CSV table of C-alpha atoms in Angstrom, one decimal:
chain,number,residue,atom,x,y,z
A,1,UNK,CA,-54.0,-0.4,-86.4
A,2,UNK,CA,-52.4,-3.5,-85.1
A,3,UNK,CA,-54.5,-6.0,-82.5
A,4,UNK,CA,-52.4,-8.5,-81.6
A,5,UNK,CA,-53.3,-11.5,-79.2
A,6,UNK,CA,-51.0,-11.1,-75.8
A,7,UNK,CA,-51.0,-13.9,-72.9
A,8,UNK,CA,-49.5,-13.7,-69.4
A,9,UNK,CA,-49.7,-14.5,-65.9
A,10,UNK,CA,-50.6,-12.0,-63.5
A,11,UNK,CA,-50.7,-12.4,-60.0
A,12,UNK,CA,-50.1,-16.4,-60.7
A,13,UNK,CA,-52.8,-16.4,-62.9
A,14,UNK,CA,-52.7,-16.7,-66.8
A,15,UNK,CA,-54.7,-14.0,-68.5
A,16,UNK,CA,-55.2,-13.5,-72.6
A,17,UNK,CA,-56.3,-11.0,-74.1
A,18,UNK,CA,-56.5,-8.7,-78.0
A,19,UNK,CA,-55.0,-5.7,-77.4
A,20,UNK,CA,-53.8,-2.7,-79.8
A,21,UNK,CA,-49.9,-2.0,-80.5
A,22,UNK,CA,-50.4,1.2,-78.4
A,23,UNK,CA,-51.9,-0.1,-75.5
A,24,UNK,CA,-49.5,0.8,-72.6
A,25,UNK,CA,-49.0,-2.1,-70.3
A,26,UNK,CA,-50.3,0.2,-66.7
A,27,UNK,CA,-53.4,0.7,-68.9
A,28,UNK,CA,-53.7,-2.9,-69.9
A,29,UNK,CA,-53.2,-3.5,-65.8
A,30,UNK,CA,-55.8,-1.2,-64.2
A,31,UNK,CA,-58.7,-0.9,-67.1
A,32,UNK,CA,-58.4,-4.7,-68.6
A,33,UNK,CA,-57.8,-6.0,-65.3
A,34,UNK,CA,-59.1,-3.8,-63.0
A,35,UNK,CA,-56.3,-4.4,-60.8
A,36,UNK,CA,-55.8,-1.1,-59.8
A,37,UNK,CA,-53.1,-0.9,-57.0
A,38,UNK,CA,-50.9,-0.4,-59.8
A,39,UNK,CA,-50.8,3.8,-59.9
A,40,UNK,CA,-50.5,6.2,-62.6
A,41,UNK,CA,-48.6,9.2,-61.1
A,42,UNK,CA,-46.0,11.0,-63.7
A,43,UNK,CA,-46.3,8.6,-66.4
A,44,UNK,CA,-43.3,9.4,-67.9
A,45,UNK,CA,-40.7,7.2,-65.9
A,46,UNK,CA,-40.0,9.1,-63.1
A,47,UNK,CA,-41.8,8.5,-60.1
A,48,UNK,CA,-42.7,5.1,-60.6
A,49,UNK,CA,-45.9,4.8,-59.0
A,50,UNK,CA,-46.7,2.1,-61.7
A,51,UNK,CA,-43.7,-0.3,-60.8
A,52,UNK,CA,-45.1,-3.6,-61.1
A,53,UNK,CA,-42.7,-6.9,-61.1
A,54,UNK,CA,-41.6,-8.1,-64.8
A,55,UNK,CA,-40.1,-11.5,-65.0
A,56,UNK,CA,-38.4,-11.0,-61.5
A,57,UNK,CA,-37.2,-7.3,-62.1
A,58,UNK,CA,-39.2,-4.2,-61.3
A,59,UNK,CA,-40.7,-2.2,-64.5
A,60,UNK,CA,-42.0,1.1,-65.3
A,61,UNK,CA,-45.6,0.0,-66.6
A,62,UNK,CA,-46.2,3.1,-67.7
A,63,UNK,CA,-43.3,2.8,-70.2
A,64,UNK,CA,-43.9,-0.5,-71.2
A,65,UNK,CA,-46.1,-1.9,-74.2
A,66,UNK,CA,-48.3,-4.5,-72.7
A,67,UNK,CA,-48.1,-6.4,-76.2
A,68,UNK,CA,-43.9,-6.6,-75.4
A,69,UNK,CA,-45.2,-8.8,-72.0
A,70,UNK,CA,-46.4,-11.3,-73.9
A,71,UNK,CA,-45.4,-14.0,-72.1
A,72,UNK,CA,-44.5,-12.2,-69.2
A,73,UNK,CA,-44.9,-13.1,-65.7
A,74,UNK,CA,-46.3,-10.4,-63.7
A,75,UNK,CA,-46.5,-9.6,-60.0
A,76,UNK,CA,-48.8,-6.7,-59.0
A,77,UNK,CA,-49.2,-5.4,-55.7
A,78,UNK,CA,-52.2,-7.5,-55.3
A,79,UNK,CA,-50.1,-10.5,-55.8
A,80,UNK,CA,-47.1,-9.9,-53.3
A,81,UNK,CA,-49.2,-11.8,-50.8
A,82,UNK,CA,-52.1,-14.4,-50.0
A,83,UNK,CA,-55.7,-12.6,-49.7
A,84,UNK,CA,-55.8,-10.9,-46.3
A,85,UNK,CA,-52.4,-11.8,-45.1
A,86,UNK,CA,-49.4,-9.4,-45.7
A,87,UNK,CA,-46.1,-9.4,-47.1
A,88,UNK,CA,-42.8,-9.0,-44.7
A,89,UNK,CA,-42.2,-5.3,-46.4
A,90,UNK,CA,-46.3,-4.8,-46.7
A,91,UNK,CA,-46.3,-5.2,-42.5
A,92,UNK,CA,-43.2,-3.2,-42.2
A,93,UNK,CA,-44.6,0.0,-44.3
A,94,UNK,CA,-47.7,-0.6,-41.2
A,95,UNK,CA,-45.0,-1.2,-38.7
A,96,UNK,CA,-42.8,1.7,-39.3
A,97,UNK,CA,-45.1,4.1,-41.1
A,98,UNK,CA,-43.8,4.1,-44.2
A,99,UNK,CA,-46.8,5.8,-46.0
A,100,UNK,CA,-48.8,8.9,-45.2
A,101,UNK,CA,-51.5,8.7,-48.3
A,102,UNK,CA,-50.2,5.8,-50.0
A,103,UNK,CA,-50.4,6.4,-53.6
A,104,UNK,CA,-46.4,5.3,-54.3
A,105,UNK,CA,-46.9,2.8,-51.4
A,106,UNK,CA,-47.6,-0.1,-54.8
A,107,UNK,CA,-44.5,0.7,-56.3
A,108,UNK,CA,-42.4,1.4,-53.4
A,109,UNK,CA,-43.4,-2.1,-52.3
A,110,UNK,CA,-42.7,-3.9,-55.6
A,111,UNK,CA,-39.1,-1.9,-56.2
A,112,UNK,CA,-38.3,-2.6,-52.4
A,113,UNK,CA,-38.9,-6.7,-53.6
A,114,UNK,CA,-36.8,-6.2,-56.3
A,115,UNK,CA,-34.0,-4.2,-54.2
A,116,UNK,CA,-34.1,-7.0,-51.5
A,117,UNK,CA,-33.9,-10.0,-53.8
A,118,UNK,CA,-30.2,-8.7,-55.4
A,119,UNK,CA,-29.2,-7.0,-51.8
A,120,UNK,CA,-30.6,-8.7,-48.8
A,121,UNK,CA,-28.9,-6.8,-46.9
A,122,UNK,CA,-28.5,-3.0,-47.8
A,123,UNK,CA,-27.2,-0.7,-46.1
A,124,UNK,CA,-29.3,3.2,-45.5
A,125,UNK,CA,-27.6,4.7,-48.5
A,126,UNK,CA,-28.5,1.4,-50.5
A,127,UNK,CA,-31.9,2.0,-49.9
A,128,UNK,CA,-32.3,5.5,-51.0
A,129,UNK,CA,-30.3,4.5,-54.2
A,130,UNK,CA,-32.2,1.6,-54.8
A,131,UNK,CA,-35.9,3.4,-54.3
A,132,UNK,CA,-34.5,6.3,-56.2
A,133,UNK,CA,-36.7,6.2,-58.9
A,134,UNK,CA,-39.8,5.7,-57.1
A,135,UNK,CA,-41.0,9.5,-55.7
A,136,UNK,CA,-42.9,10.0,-52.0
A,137,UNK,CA,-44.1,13.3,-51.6
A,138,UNK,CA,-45.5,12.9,-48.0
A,139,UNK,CA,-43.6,11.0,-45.8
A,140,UNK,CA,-39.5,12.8,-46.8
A,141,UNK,CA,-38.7,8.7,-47.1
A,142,UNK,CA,-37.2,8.5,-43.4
A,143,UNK,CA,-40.0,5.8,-42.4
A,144,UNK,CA,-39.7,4.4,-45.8
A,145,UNK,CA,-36.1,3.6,-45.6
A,146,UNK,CA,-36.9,1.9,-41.8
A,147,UNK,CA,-39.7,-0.2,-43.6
A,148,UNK,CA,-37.2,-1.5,-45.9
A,149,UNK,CA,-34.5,-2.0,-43.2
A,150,UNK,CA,-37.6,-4.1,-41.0
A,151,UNK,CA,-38.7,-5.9,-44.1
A,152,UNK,CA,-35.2,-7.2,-44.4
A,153,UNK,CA,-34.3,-8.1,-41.3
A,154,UNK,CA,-37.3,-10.1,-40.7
A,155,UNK,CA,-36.5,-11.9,-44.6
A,156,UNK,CA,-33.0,-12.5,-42.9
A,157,UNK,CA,-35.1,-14.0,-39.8
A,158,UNK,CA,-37.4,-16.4,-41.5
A,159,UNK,CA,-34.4,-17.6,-43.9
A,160,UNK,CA,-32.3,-18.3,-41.1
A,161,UNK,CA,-35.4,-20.3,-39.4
A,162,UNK,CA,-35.8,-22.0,-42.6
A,163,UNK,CA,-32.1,-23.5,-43.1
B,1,UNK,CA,-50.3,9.9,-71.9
B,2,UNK,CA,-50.8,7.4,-74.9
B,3,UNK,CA,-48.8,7.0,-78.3
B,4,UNK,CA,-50.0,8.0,-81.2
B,5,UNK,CA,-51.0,4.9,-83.7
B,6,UNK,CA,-48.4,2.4,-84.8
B,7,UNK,CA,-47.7,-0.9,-86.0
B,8,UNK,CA,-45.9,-3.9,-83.2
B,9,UNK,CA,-43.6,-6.0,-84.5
B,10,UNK,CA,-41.7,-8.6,-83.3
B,11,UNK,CA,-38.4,-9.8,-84.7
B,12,UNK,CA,-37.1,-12.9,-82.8
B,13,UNK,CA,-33.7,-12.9,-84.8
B,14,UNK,CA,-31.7,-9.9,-86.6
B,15,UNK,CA,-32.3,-11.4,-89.8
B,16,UNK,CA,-36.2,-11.1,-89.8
B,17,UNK,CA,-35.4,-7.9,-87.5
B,18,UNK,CA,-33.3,-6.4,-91.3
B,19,UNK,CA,-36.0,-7.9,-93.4
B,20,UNK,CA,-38.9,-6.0,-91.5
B,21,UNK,CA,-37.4,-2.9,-91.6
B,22,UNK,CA,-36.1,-2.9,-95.4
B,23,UNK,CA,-39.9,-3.9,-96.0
B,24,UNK,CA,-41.4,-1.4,-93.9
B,25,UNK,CA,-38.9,1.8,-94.8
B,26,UNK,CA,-37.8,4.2,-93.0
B,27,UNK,CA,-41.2,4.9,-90.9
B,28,UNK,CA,-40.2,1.7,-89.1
B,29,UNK,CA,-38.1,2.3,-85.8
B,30,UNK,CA,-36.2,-0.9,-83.6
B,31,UNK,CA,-37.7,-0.8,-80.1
B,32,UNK,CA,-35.0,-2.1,-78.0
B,33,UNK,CA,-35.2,-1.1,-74.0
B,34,UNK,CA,-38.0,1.6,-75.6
B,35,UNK,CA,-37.0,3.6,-72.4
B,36,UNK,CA,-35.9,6.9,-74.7
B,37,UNK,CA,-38.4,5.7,-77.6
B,38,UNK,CA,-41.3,5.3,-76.1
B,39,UNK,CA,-41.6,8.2,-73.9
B,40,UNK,CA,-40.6,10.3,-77.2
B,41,UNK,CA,-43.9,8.3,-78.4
B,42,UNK,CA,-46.2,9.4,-75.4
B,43,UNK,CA,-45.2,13.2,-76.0
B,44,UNK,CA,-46.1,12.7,-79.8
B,45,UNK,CA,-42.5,14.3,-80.3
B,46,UNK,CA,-41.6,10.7,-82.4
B,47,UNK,CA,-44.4,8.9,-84.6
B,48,UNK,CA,-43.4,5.9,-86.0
B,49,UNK,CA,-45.6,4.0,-88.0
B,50,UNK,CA,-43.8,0.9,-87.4
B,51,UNK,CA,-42.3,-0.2,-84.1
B,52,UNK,CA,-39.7,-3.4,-84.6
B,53,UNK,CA,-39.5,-5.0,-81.0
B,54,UNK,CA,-35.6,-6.3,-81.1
B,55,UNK,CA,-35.8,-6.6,-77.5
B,56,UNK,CA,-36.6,-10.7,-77.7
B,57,UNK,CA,-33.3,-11.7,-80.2
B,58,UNK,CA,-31.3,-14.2,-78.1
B,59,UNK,CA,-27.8,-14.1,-78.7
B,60,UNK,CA,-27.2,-9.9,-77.9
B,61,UNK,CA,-26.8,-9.7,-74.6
B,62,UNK,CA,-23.2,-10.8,-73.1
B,63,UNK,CA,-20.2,-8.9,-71.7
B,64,UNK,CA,-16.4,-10.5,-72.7
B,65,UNK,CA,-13.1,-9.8,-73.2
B,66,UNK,CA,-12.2,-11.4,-76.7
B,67,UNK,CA,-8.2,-11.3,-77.8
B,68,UNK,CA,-7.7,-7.6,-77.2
B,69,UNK,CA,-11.3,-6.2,-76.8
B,70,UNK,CA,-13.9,-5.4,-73.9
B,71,UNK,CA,-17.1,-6.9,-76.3
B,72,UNK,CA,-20.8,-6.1,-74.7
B,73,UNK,CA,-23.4,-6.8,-76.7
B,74,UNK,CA,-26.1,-4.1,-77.4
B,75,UNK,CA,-28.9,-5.2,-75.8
B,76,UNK,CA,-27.0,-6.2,-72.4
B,77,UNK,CA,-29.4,-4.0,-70.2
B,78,UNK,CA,-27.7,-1.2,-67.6
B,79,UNK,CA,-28.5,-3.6,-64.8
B,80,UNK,CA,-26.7,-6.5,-66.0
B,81,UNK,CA,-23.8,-4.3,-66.8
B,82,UNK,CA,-23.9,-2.9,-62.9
B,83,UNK,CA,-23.3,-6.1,-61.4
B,84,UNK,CA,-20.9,-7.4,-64.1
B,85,UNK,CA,-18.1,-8.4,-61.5
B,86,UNK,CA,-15.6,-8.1,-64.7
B,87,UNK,CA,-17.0,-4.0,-65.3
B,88,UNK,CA,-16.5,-4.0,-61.5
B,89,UNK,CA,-13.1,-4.6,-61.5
B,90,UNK,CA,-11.8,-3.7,-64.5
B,91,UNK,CA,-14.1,-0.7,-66.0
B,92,UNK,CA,-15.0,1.2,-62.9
B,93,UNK,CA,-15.7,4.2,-65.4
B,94,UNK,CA,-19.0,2.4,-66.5
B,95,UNK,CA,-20.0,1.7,-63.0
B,96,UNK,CA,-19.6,5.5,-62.3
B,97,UNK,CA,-21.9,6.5,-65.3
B,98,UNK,CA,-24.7,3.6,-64.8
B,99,UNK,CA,-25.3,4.3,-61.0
B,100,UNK,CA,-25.9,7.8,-62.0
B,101,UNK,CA,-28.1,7.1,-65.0
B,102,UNK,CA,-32.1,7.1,-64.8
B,103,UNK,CA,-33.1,5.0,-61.5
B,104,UNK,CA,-32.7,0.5,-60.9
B,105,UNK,CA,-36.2,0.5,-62.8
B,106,UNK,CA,-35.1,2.0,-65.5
B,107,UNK,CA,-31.8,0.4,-65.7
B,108,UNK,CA,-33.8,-3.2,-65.8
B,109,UNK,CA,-35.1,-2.3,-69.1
B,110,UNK,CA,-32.9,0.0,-70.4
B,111,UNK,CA,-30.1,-1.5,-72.9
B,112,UNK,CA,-26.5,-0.4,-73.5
B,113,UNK,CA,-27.1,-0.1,-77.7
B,114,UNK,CA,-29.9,2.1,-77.4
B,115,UNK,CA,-28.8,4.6,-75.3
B,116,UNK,CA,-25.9,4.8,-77.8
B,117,UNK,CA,-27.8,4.0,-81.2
B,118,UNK,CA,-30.8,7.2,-79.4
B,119,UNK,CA,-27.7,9.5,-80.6
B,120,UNK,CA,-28.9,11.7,-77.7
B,121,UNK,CA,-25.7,13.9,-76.2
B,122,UNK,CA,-27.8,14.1,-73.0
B,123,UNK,CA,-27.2,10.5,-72.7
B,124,UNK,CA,-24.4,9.3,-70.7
B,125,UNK,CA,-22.6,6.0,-72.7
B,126,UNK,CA,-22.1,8.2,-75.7
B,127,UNK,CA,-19.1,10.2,-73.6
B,128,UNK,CA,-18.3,7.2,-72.2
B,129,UNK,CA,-17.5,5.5,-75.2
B,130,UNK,CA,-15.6,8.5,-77.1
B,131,UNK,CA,-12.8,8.1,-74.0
B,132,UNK,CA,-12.5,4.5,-74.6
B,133,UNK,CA,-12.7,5.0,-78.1
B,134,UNK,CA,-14.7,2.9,-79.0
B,135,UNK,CA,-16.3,0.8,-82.2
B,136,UNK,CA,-20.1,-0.1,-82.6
B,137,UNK,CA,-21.0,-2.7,-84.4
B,138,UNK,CA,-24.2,-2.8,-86.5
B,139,UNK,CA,-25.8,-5.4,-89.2
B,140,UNK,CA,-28.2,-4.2,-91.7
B,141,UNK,CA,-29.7,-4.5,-95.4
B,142,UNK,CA,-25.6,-4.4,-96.4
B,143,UNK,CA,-24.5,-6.4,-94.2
B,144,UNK,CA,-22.1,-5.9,-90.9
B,145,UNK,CA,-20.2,-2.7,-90.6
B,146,UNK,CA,-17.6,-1.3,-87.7
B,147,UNK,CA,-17.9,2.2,-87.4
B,148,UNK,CA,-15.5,4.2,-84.7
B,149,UNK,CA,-17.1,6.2,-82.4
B,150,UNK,CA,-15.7,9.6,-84.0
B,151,UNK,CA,-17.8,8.7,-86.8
B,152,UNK,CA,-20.9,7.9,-85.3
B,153,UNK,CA,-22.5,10.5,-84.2
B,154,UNK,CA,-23.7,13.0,-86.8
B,155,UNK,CA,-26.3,15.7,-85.3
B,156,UNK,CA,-29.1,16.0,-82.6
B,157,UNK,CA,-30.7,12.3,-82.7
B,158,UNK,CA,-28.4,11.7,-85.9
B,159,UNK,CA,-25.9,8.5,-86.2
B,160,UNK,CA,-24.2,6.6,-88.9
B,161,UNK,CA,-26.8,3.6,-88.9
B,162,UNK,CA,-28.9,3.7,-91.8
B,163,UNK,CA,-33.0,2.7,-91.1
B,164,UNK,CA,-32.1,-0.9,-91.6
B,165,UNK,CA,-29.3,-1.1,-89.5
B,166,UNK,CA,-29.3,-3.0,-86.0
B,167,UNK,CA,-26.3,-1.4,-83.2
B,168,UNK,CA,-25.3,-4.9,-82.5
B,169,UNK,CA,-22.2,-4.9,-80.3
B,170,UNK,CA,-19.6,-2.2,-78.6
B,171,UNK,CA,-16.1,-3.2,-78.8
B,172,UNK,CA,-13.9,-1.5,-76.5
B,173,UNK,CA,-10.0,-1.6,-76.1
B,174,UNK,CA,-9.0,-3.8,-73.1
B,175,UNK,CA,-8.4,-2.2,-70.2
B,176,UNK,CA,-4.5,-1.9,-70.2
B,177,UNK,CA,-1.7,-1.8,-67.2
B,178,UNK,CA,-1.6,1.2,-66.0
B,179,UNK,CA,-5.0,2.7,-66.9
B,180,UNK,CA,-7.7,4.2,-65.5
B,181,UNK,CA,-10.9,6.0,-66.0
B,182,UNK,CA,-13.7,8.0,-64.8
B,183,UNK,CA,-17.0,9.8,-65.1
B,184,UNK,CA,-19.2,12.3,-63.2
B,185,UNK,CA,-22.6,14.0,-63.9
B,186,UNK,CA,-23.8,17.0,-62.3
B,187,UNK,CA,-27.5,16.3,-62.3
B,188,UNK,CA,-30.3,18.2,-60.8
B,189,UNK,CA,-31.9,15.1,-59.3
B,190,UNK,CA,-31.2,11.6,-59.0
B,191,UNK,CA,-31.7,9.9,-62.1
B,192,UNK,CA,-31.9,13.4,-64.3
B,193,UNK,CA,-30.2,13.8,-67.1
B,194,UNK,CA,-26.7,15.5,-67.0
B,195,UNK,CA,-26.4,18.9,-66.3
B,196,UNK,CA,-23.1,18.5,-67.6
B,197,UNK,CA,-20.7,15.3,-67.5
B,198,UNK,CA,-17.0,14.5,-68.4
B,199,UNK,CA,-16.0,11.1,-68.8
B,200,UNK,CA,-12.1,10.6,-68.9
B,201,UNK,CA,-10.0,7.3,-69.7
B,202,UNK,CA,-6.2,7.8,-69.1
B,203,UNK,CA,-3.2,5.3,-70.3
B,204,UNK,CA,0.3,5.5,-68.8
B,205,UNK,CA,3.5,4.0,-69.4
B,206,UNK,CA,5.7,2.9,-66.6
B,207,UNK,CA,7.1,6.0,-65.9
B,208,UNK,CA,3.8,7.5,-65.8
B,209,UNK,CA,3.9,9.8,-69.1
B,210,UNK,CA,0.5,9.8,-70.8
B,211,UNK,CA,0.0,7.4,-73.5
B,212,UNK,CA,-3.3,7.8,-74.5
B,213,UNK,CA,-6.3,9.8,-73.1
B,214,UNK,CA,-9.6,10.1,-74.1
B,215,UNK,CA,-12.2,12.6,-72.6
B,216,UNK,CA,-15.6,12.6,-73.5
B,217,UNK,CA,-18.7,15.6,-73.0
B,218,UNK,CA,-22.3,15.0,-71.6
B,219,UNK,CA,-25.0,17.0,-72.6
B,220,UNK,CA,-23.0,20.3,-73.4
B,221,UNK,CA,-23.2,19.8,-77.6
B,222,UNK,CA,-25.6,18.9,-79.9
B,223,UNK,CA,-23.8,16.1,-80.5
B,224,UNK,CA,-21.5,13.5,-77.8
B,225,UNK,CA,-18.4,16.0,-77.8
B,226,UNK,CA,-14.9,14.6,-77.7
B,227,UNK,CA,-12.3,17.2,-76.3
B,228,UNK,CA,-9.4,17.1,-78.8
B,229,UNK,CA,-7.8,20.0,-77.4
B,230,UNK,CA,-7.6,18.9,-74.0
B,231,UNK,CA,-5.9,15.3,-75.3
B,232,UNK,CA,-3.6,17.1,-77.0
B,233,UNK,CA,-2.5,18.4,-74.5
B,234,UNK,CA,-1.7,15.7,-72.1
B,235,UNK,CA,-0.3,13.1,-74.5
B,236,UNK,CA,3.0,12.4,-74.0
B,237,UNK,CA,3.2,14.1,-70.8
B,238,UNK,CA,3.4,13.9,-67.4
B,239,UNK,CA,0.1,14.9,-65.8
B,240,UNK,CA,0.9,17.5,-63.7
B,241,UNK,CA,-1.4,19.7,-61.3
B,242,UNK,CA,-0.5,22.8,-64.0
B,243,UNK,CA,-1.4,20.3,-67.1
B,244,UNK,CA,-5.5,19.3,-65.3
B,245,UNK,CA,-5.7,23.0,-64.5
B,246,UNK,CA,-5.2,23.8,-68.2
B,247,UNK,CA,-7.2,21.1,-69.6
B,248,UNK,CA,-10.2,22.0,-67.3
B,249,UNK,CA,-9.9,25.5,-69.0
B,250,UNK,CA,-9.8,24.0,-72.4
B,251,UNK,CA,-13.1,21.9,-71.4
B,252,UNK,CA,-15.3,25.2,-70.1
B,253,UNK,CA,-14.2,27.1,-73.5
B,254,UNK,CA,-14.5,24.6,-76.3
B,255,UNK,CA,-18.1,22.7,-75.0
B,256,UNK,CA,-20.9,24.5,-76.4
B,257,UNK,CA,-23.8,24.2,-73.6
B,258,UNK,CA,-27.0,26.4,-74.3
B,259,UNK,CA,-28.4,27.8,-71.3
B,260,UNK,CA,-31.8,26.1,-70.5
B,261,UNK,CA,-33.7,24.8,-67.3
B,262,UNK,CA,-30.9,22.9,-66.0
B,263,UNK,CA,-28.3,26.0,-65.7
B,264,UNK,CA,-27.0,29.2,-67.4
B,265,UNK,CA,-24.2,28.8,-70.5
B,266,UNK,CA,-21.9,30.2,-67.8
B,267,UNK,CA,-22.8,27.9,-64.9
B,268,UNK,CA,-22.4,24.9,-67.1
B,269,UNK,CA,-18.6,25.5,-68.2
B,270,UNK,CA,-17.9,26.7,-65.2
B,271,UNK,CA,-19.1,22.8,-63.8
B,272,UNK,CA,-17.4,21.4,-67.0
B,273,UNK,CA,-14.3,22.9,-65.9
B,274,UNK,CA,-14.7,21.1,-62.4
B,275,UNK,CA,-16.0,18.3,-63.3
B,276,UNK,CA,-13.1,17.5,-65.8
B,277,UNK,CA,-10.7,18.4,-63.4
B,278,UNK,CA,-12.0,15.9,-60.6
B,279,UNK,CA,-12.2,13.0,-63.4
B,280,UNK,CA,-8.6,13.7,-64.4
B,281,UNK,CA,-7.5,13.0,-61.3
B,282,UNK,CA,-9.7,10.3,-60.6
B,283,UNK,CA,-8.4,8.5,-63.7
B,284,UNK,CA,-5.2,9.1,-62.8
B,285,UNK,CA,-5.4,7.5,-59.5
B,286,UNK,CA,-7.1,4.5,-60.6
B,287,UNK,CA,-4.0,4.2,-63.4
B,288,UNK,CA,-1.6,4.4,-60.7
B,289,UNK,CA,-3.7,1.8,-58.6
């Protein structure tokens, strides 16, 4: 049943493709794409592994039809930064440790953008609100929280520079 | 997890939206956030042969006061409504129910008509609305129709729309002098569904005797429960200590929780009964405010 003929730009680059009414937008991402930093964990909108960037805002992909993001732009976590160079929150997760086995480290990334673009500066309990749908079962979030804390102070840094 | 076959649509204006569905019947469902549809899809427990996508109609997403209503339209997402500065400072009850529902991502996607129009009593708006009484607005095959939110809800999933019709826009009373309201969840985990949740909206005069109060149930009924015999028995008083303590009583015996993984029958009045007492006098503050 239903094909339909979806275009958007992923990562800054524009990408068409036929895909069935069904086709969940995570799936379209890792097996059309084969961009597979976006993760599968629950799939069912709660631990949102598969957070990817939708028009500015952070989405569930797994709860997201990749035929309604026609016309999208997308940001995966292979797109927050240039090819071998890293993001300010991808060096603080290095920095402070804010991963153990890194499987929600794509989506904690992409939420933490998100988070930081409405509230550049949030305080602790912001944080854990605003990564509160996105589940780490290894590191008990403390060095998450500090990534996100380094991440914006340096943002607040290279603004400041920049003015 | 993948849903079972379907149809996409896309309506770009409620018009061709109403058109679709009337031609398609009643196997045709409106996608709007899809953040309750569509993960009812994954676990086969819905199968729609038709999805409408309303999501892309321009025009439905606003929040005003207009002459003596609070109107947000229905697909206004639970984001937008967060960091409305007017819900801010005039609503605080909404801002109390949307930080605890589902988590930011969620909220980006998730629109204020569908987690009414879902008819789900686990959802958090629906209470929300019956103590603000409101009024949804919906368009369909027949054209547009107001419906009060007593009316609405009908049964487990259940509303008043009929297949064709589209939740367009929630009209609430303005927020008056002197008012106030509230709303709690006990939830297992961030972003859960309720446990159980009160939701309470209080009006007084200037001598602080009750005008009007509305308190609304989450998740403790099949369907969004409004407590009548609690209202009664504030209305035209003044809210004392004694009057909360009785209406919290009221609220732990007329709800109608089942026991299931979130709690026993008895745990969840007994949490009703708190809870309804902490939103009274929540409410009541903010009125005196």
């Amino acid at each position: 049943m239903g094909k339909h003929n979806i275009t958007m730009t992923i990562n800054g680059e524009s990408v068409s493709a036929e895909v069935d009414s069904r086709l969940l937008l995570v799936h379209f991402i890792r097996e059309n794409l084969d961009l597979t930093g976006t993760h599968i964990g629950c799939d069912t909108s709660n631990c949102g592994a598969c957070t990817i960037m939708l028009d500015g805002k952070s989405v569930k992909s797994c709860t997201y039809l990749a035929v309604r993001a026609d016309g999208a732009e997308i940001t995966t976590i292979e797109g927050v930064a240039a090819e071998g160079t890293n993001s300010h929150l991808q060096q603080a997760f290095h920095d402070q440790h804010g991963l153990h086995c890194g499987f929600c480290t794509p989506g904690m990334i992409i939420r933490s953008m998100d988070l930081l673009k409405n509230n550049p500066n949030p305080t602790e309990e912001e944080i854990r609100w605003g990564i509160s749908g996105n589940l780490c079962r290894c590191t008990g979030y403390n060095n998450i929280v500090k990534s996100v804390q380094q991440a914006a102070t340096e943002m607040a840094k290279e603004k400041e520079a920049s003015v | 997890m993948i849903p079972a076959n379907f149809n996409y649509h896309k309506a770009t204006s409620l018009k061709e939206a109403i058109a679709l569905s009337s031609e398609l019947g009643e196997e045709a469902k409106y996608m709007s956030g899809g953040h309750s549809l569509l993960p009812m899809m994954k676990l086969r427990f819905a199968t729609p042969e038709h999805i409408i996508d309303i999501s892309k109609i321009e025009g439905l997403s606003y929040i005003k006061e207009d002459g003596d209503m609070l109107k947000i339209g229905a697909l206004t997402t639970q984001t937008e409504m967060e960091h409305n500065t007017l819900l801010k400072e005039k609503y605080p009850m909404m801002g109390d129910a949307i930080w605890l529902t589902a988590d930011p991502s969620v909220r980006n996607v998730g629109t204020i008509g569908g987690n009414i129009a879902h008819g789900d009593a686990a959802n958090d708006q629906p209470a929300l609305m019956l103590a603000m009484r409101a009024t949804v607005v919906a368009e369909g095959a027949d054209g547009t129709k107001s419906i009060p939110i007593d009316e609405f809800f009908h049964g487990f999933y259940m509303t008043a729309l009929e297949p064709s019709d589209i939740l367009t826009e929630i009209q609430i009373p303005k927020a008056k002098k002197n008012s106030g309201g509230a709303y709690h969840k006990v939830e297992r985990k961030v972003g859960d569904y309720a446990t159980a949740g009160v939701a309470v909206h209080v009006e007084l005069d200037d001598n602080g005797i009750c005008q009007q109060v509305g308190i609304g149930l989450t998740n403790v009924s099949a369907v969004p429960m409004r407590l009548e015999r609690g209202e009664e028995v504030l209305r035209g008083q003044k809210i004392t200590d004694e009057l909360i303590e009785q209406v919290g009583q009221i609220a732990s015996e007329d709800c109608e929780p089942e026991s299931d993984l979130r709690g026993s029958e008895a745990y969840k009045r007994s949490i009703v009964n708190t809870i309804t007492k902490r939103m009274l006098n929540k409410a009541l503050e903010r009125a005196r405010q």
